[in-house]
Amino acid sequence: AAGVIQSPRHLIKEKRETATLKCYPIPRHDTVYWYQQGPGQDPQFLISFYEKMQSDKGSIPDRFSAQQFSDYHSELNMSSLELGDSALYFCATKAGRSEAFFGQGTRLTVV
Amino acid sequence: LAKTTQPISMDSYEGQEVNITCSHNNIATNDYITWYQQFPSQGPRFIIQGYKTKVTNEVASLFIPADRKSSTLSLPRVSLSDTAVYYCLVGDIGNQGGKLIFGQGTELSVKP
């Protein structure tokens, strides 16, 4: 069965650079959530979209932005990267009242 | 959003039944309870979801008392591969978009 696909799986960037993380949903899933998970921490909600419109925001820095495209894939754009942005980034997608399915994550390392 | 409280860690042995309880005192009428499992460096994996009473699937059972202020995830006959962090989430699953908030999960360690 198709799952949530995230790319890239690993990303190394230098401080002050920009990174773009991508999330491809399960077919017919119209909601996407983004999370940041630091080492030894619980997933922190960043932002969500429903039908290509921003739905809710969590602890997302102003340096980050995201959008959901017409094909329902989503991208998380991160600028002016800091060492503290190093983390696992997950997206999750759902449709209607179904449970949310998570991708395998993108490990971002800022050096 | 209903805040959840779980034990930080639990230990068990292979073959035992494990029960993890989550408190959610301010759960709202439309909220459902969902449990996820997470292995290191992997995305959380859905285990089970329920609204009231008891729900059972092939991997777990979920018990929810009448007042819905808590819930208990029951894992029958755990194995070493069940060692993971377990999260209880509470929210309106019919909410289009919204938030799925993770609290502090329970780190389950299964020993031989």
mmCIF file of C-alpha atoms in Angstrom:
data_model
loop_
_atom_site.group_PDB
_atom_site.id
_atom_site.type_symbol
_atom_site.label_atom_id
_atom_site.label_comp_id
_atom_site.label_asym_id
_atom_site.label_seq_id
_atom_site.Cartn_x
_atom_site.Cartn_y
_atom_site.Cartn_z
ATOM 1 C CA ALA A 1 0.000 0.000 0.000
ATOM 2 C CA ALA A 2 1.162 3.515 -0.727
ATOM 3 C CA GLY A 3 2.522 5.385 2.243
ATOM 4 C CA VAL A 4 3.472 8.950 3.012
ATOM 5 C CA ILE A 5 6.704 9.779 1.222
ATOM 6 C CA GLN A 6 9.158 12.352 2.480
ATOM 7 C CA SER A 7 12.179 13.597 0.650
ATOM 8 C CA PRO A 8 14.995 13.870 1.080
ATOM 9 C CA ARG A 9 15.548 11.347 3.870
ATOM 10 C CA HIS A 10 18.731 13.055 4.955
ATOM 11 C CA LEU A 11 19.902 16.605 4.436
ATOM 12 C CA ILE A 12 23.021 18.419 5.548
ATOM 13 C CA LYS A 13 23.091 22.205 5.377
ATOM 14 C CA GLU A 14 25.319 24.922 6.671
ATOM 15 C CA LYS A 15 24.206 27.676 8.993
ATOM 16 C CA ARG A 16 22.279 30.452 7.285
ATOM 17 C CA GLU A 17 21.443 28.252 4.316
ATOM 18 C CA THR A 18 17.959 27.336 3.140
ATOM 19 C CA ALA A 19 16.327 23.914 3.080
ATOM 20 C CA THR A 20 13.177 22.573 1.474
ATOM 21 C CA LEU A 21 11.533 19.417 2.752
ATOM 22 C CA LYS A 22 8.869 17.659 0.728
ATOM 23 C CA CYS A 23 5.937 15.484 1.724
ATOM 24 C CA TYR A 24 3.881 13.391 -0.697
ATOM 25 C CA PRO A 25 0.604 12.190 0.787
ATOM 26 C CA ILE A 26 -1.260 8.956 0.463
ATOM 27 C CA PRO A 27 -3.693 9.325 -2.479
ATOM 28 C CA ARG A 28 -6.896 11.211 -1.582
ATOM 29 C CA HIS A 29 -5.443 12.533 1.669
ATOM 30 C CA ASP A 30 -6.280 16.226 1.912
ATOM 31 C CA THR A 31 -4.776 17.167 5.285
ATOM 32 C CA VAL A 32 -1.109 17.434 6.115
ATOM 33 C CA TYR A 33 0.691 18.076 9.391
ATOM 34 C CA TRP A 34 4.355 18.956 9.914
ATOM 35 C CA TYR A 35 6.365 18.104 13.019
ATOM 36 C CA GLN A 36 9.844 18.729 14.337
ATOM 37 C CA GLN A 37 11.438 16.198 16.665
ATOM 38 C CA GLY A 38 14.739 17.003 18.327
ATOM 39 C CA PRO A 39 16.974 14.323 19.838
ATOM 40 C CA GLY A 40 15.248 12.645 22.771
ATOM 41 C CA GLN A 41 12.215 14.905 22.443
ATOM 42 C CA ASP A 42 8.583 14.386 21.557
ATOM 43 C CA PRO A 43 7.265 15.515 18.152
ATOM 44 C CA GLN A 44 6.396 19.216 18.158
ATOM 45 C CA PHE A 45 3.554 20.352 15.925
ATOM 46 C CA LEU A 46 4.588 23.030 13.449
ATOM 47 C CA ILE A 47 1.767 23.655 11.011
ATOM 48 C CA SER A 48 -1.140 21.978 9.233
ATOM 49 C CA PHE A 49 -3.037 22.374 5.990
ATOM 50 C CA TYR A 50 -6.422 21.247 4.783
ATOM 51 C CA GLU A 51 -7.406 21.466 1.134
ATOM 52 C CA LYS A 52 -4.394 23.632 0.348
ATOM 53 C CA MET A 53 -5.251 26.201 3.012
ATOM 54 C CA GLN A 54 -3.345 26.674 6.230
ATOM 55 C CA SER A 55 -5.378 25.225 9.065
ATOM 56 C CA ASP A 56 -3.392 25.641 12.259
ATOM 57 C CA LYS A 57 -0.002 26.805 13.446
ATOM 58 C CA GLY A 58 2.069 25.540 16.289
ATOM 59 C CA SER A 59 5.582 26.408 17.345
ATOM 60 C CA ILE A 60 6.822 27.173 13.864
ATOM 61 C CA PRO A 61 9.587 29.789 13.673
ATOM 62 C CA ASP A 62 9.043 32.800 11.436
ATOM 63 C CA ARG A 63 12.018 31.596 9.371
ATOM 64 C CA PHE A 64 9.953 28.584 8.323
ATOM 65 C CA SER A 65 7.071 28.549 5.892
ATOM 66 C CA ALA A 66 5.020 25.815 4.316
ATOM 67 C CA GLN A 67 2.394 25.270 1.708
ATOM 68 C CA GLN A 68 0.206 22.559 0.275
ATOM 69 C CA PHE A 69 0.030 22.382 -3.501
ATOM 70 C CA SER A 70 -2.788 21.539 -5.899
ATOM 71 C CA ASP A 71 -1.675 17.904 -6.015
ATOM 72 C CA TYR A 72 -1.774 17.902 -2.184
ATOM 73 C CA HIS A 73 1.934 17.457 -1.711
ATOM 74 C CA SER A 74 3.425 19.835 0.810
ATOM 75 C CA GLU A 75 6.738 21.587 1.251
ATOM 76 C CA LEU A 76 8.348 22.996 4.366
ATOM 77 C CA ASN A 77 10.771 25.809 3.584
ATOM 78 C CA MET A 78 13.367 26.680 6.171
ATOM 79 C CA SER A 79 15.589 29.722 5.817
ATOM 80 C CA SER A 80 18.512 31.153 7.759
ATOM 81 C CA LEU A 81 19.139 27.743 9.244
ATOM 82 C CA GLU A 82 20.500 27.546 12.760
ATOM 83 C CA LEU A 83 22.298 24.735 14.532
ATOM 84 C CA GLY A 84 19.199 24.259 16.690
ATOM 85 C CA ASP A 85 17.128 23.407 13.630
ATOM 86 C CA SER A 86 18.905 20.068 13.431
ATOM 87 C CA ALA A 87 16.156 17.525 13.987
ATOM 88 C CA LEU A 88 13.908 14.934 12.429
ATOM 89 C CA TYR A 89 11.056 16.476 10.495
ATOM 90 C CA PHE A 90 7.926 14.425 9.964
ATOM 91 C CA CYS A 91 4.841 15.028 7.960
ATOM 92 C CA ALA A 92 1.593 13.182 8.439
ATOM 93 C CA THR A 93 -1.443 13.067 6.181
ATOM 94 C CA LYS A 94 -5.046 12.065 6.605
ATOM 95 C CA ALA A 95 -8.387 12.055 4.872
ATOM 96 C CA GLY A 96 -11.647 12.816 6.597
ATOM 97 C CA ARG A 97 -12.015 11.011 9.905
ATOM 98 C CA SER A 98 -9.224 8.541 9.274
ATOM 99 C CA GLU A 99 -6.158 8.312 11.432
ATOM 100 C CA ALA A 100 -3.087 10.273 10.398
ATOM 101 C CA PHE A 101 -0.286 8.390 8.680
ATOM 102 C CA PHE A 102 3.279 9.537 9.175
ATOM 103 C CA GLY A 103 6.156 9.537 6.770
ATOM 104 C CA GLN A 104 9.585 8.210 7.677
ATOM 105 C CA GLY A 105 10.918 11.669 8.203
ATOM 106 C CA THR A 106 13.742 13.876 6.963
ATOM 107 C CA ARG A 107 16.798 14.110 9.157
ATOM 108 C CA LEU A 108 18.169 17.629 8.873
ATOM 109 C CA THR A 109 21.651 18.345 10.128
ATOM 110 C CA VAL A 110 22.827 21.928 10.240
ATOM 111 C CA VAL A 111 26.588 22.365 10.515
ATOM 112 C CA LEU B 1 -7.034 20.951 23.292
ATOM 113 C CA ALA B 2 -7.053 18.221 25.887
ATOM 114 C CA LYS B 3 -3.726 17.828 27.629
ATOM 115 C CA THR B 4 -2.544 14.282 28.144
ATOM 116 C CA THR B 5 -0.449 12.766 30.910
ATOM 117 C CA GLN B 6 1.269 9.392 30.647
ATOM 118 C CA PRO B 7 3.949 7.607 32.656
ATOM 119 C CA ILE B 8 7.381 8.521 31.380
ATOM 120 C CA SER B 9 8.606 4.934 31.284
ATOM 121 C CA MET B 10 7.550 1.354 31.876
ATOM 122 C CA ASP B 11 9.396 -1.933 32.001
ATOM 123 C CA SER B 12 8.009 -5.327 31.100
ATOM 124 C CA TYR B 13 9.102 -8.826 30.159
ATOM 125 C CA GLU B 14 8.399 -10.793 27.043
ATOM 126 C CA GLY B 15 5.043 -12.522 27.057
ATOM 127 C CA GLN B 16 3.465 -10.200 29.614
ATOM 128 C CA GLU B 17 0.470 -7.958 29.064
ATOM 129 C CA VAL B 18 1.287 -4.262 29.263
ATOM 130 C CA ASN B 19 -1.226 -1.576 30.140
ATOM 131 C CA ILE B 20 -0.365 2.075 29.591
ATOM 132 C CA THR B 21 -2.776 4.603 31.020
ATOM 133 C CA CYS B 22 -3.252 8.125 29.713
ATOM 134 C CA SER B 23 -5.046 10.868 31.625
ATOM 135 C CA HIS B 24 -6.991 13.502 29.699
ATOM 136 C CA ASN B 25 -9.185 15.245 32.236
ATOM 137 C CA ASN B 26 -10.420 18.024 29.956
ATOM 138 C CA ILE B 27 -11.343 15.877 26.966
ATOM 139 C CA ALA B 28 -14.040 17.487 24.832
ATOM 140 C CA THR B 29 -17.249 15.887 23.618
ATOM 141 C CA ASN B 30 -16.020 15.550 20.024
ATOM 142 C CA ASP B 31 -12.538 14.311 20.923
ATOM 143 C CA TYR B 32 -11.295 10.847 20.067
ATOM 144 C CA ILE B 33 -8.345 9.086 21.681
ATOM 145 C CA THR B 34 -5.596 7.818 19.407
ATOM 146 C CA TRP B 35 -2.448 5.896 20.278
ATOM 147 C CA TYR B 36 0.760 5.887 18.266
ATOM 148 C CA GLN B 37 3.958 3.862 18.548
ATOM 149 C CA GLN B 38 7.324 5.287 17.631
ATOM 150 C CA PHE B 39 10.649 3.546 17.169
ATOM 151 C CA PRO B 40 13.871 5.584 17.203
ATOM 152 C CA SER B 41 14.348 7.700 14.080
ATOM 153 C CA GLN B 42 11.068 6.482 12.560
ATOM 154 C CA GLY B 43 7.736 8.166 12.047
ATOM 155 C CA PRO B 44 4.977 7.414 14.564
ATOM 156 C CA ARG B 45 2.801 4.451 13.637
ATOM 157 C CA PHE B 46 -0.931 4.305 14.328
ATOM 158 C CA ILE B 47 -1.972 1.637 16.824
ATOM 159 C CA ILE B 48 -5.601 2.171 17.752
ATOM 160 C CA GLN B 49 -8.297 4.807 18.099
ATOM 161 C CA GLY B 50 -11.499 4.988 20.096
ATOM 162 C CA TYR B 51 -14.226 7.207 21.494
ATOM 163 C CA LYS B 52 -15.714 5.212 24.365
ATOM 164 C CA THR B 53 -15.888 1.762 25.980
ATOM 165 C CA LYS B 54 -13.583 -0.749 24.338
ATOM 166 C CA VAL B 55 -11.922 -1.050 20.978
ATOM 167 C CA THR B 56 -9.848 -4.013 19.888
ATOM 168 C CA ASN B 57 -7.771 -4.686 16.809
ATOM 169 C CA GLU B 58 -5.140 -7.227 15.862
ATOM 170 C CA VAL B 59 -2.382 -5.587 17.893
ATOM 171 C CA ALA B 60 -3.991 -3.866 20.904
ATOM 172 C CA SER B 61 -7.051 -3.019 22.919
ATOM 173 C CA LEU B 62 -8.149 0.388 24.102
ATOM 174 C CA PHE B 63 -10.259 0.772 27.204
ATOM 175 C CA ILE B 64 -12.099 4.036 27.823
ATOM 176 C CA PRO B 65 -14.227 4.491 30.946
ATOM 177 C CA ALA B 66 -17.599 6.170 30.856
ATOM 178 C CA ASP B 67 -16.262 9.570 31.973
ATOM 179 C CA ARG B 68 -13.587 9.415 29.214
ATOM 180 C CA LYS B 69 -11.083 11.241 31.426
ATOM 181 C CA SER B 70 -8.545 8.498 30.936
ATOM 182 C CA SER B 71 -7.808 5.626 28.609
ATOM 183 C CA THR B 72 -5.693 2.499 28.781
ATOM 184 C CA LEU B 73 -3.779 0.941 25.946
ATOM 185 C CA SER B 74 -3.388 -2.784 26.438
ATOM 186 C CA LEU B 75 -0.690 -4.709 24.587
ATOM 187 C CA PRO B 76 -1.125 -8.480 24.966
ATOM 188 C CA ARG B 77 1.934 -10.692 25.256
ATOM 189 C CA VAL B 78 4.596 -8.132 24.396
ATOM 190 C CA SER B 79 7.797 -9.065 22.631
ATOM 191 C CA LEU B 80 11.190 -7.387 22.442
ATOM 192 C CA SER B 81 10.089 -5.664 19.253
ATOM 193 C CA ASP B 82 7.415 -3.772 21.192
ATOM 194 C CA THR B 83 10.141 -1.710 22.853
ATOM 195 C CA ALA B 84 9.241 1.795 21.712
ATOM 196 C CA VAL B 85 7.700 5.086 22.798
ATOM 197 C CA TYR B 86 3.908 5.140 22.972
ATOM 198 C CA TYR B 87 1.920 8.333 22.609
ATOM 199 C CA CYS B 88 -1.670 9.080 23.516
ATOM 200 C CA LEU B 89 -3.292 11.873 21.478
ATOM 201 C CA VAL B 90 -6.674 13.440 22.072
ATOM 202 C CA GLY B 91 -8.472 15.489 19.467
ATOM 203 C CA ASP B 92 -11.436 15.937 17.172
ATOM 204 C CA ILE B 93 -10.744 13.563 14.273
ATOM 205 C CA GLY B 94 -13.519 15.180 12.274
ATOM 206 C CA ASN B 95 -11.765 18.524 12.461
ATOM 207 C CA GLN B 96 -10.555 19.374 9.012
ATOM 208 C CA GLY B 97 -6.896 20.094 9.563
ATOM 209 C CA GLY B 98 -6.392 21.366 13.070
ATOM 210 C CA LYS B 99 -3.671 20.042 15.327
ATOM 211 C CA LEU B 100 -2.465 16.648 16.439
ATOM 212 C CA ILE B 101 -0.577 17.382 19.619
ATOM 213 C CA PHE B 102 1.888 14.922 21.090
ATOM 214 C CA GLY B 103 2.429 15.011 24.801
ATOM 215 C CA GLN B 104 5.202 13.272 26.644
ATOM 216 C CA GLY B 105 5.097 9.654 25.592
ATOM 217 C CA THR B 106 5.722 6.468 27.525
ATOM 218 C CA GLU B 107 8.988 4.723 26.842
ATOM 219 C CA LEU B 108 8.269 0.999 27.072
ATOM 220 C CA SER B 109 11.199 -1.323 27.557
ATOM 221 C CA VAL B 110 10.557 -5.044 27.061
ATOM 222 C CA LYS B 111 13.184 -7.364 28.460
ATOM 223 C CA PRO B 112 13.836 -11.013 27.712
#
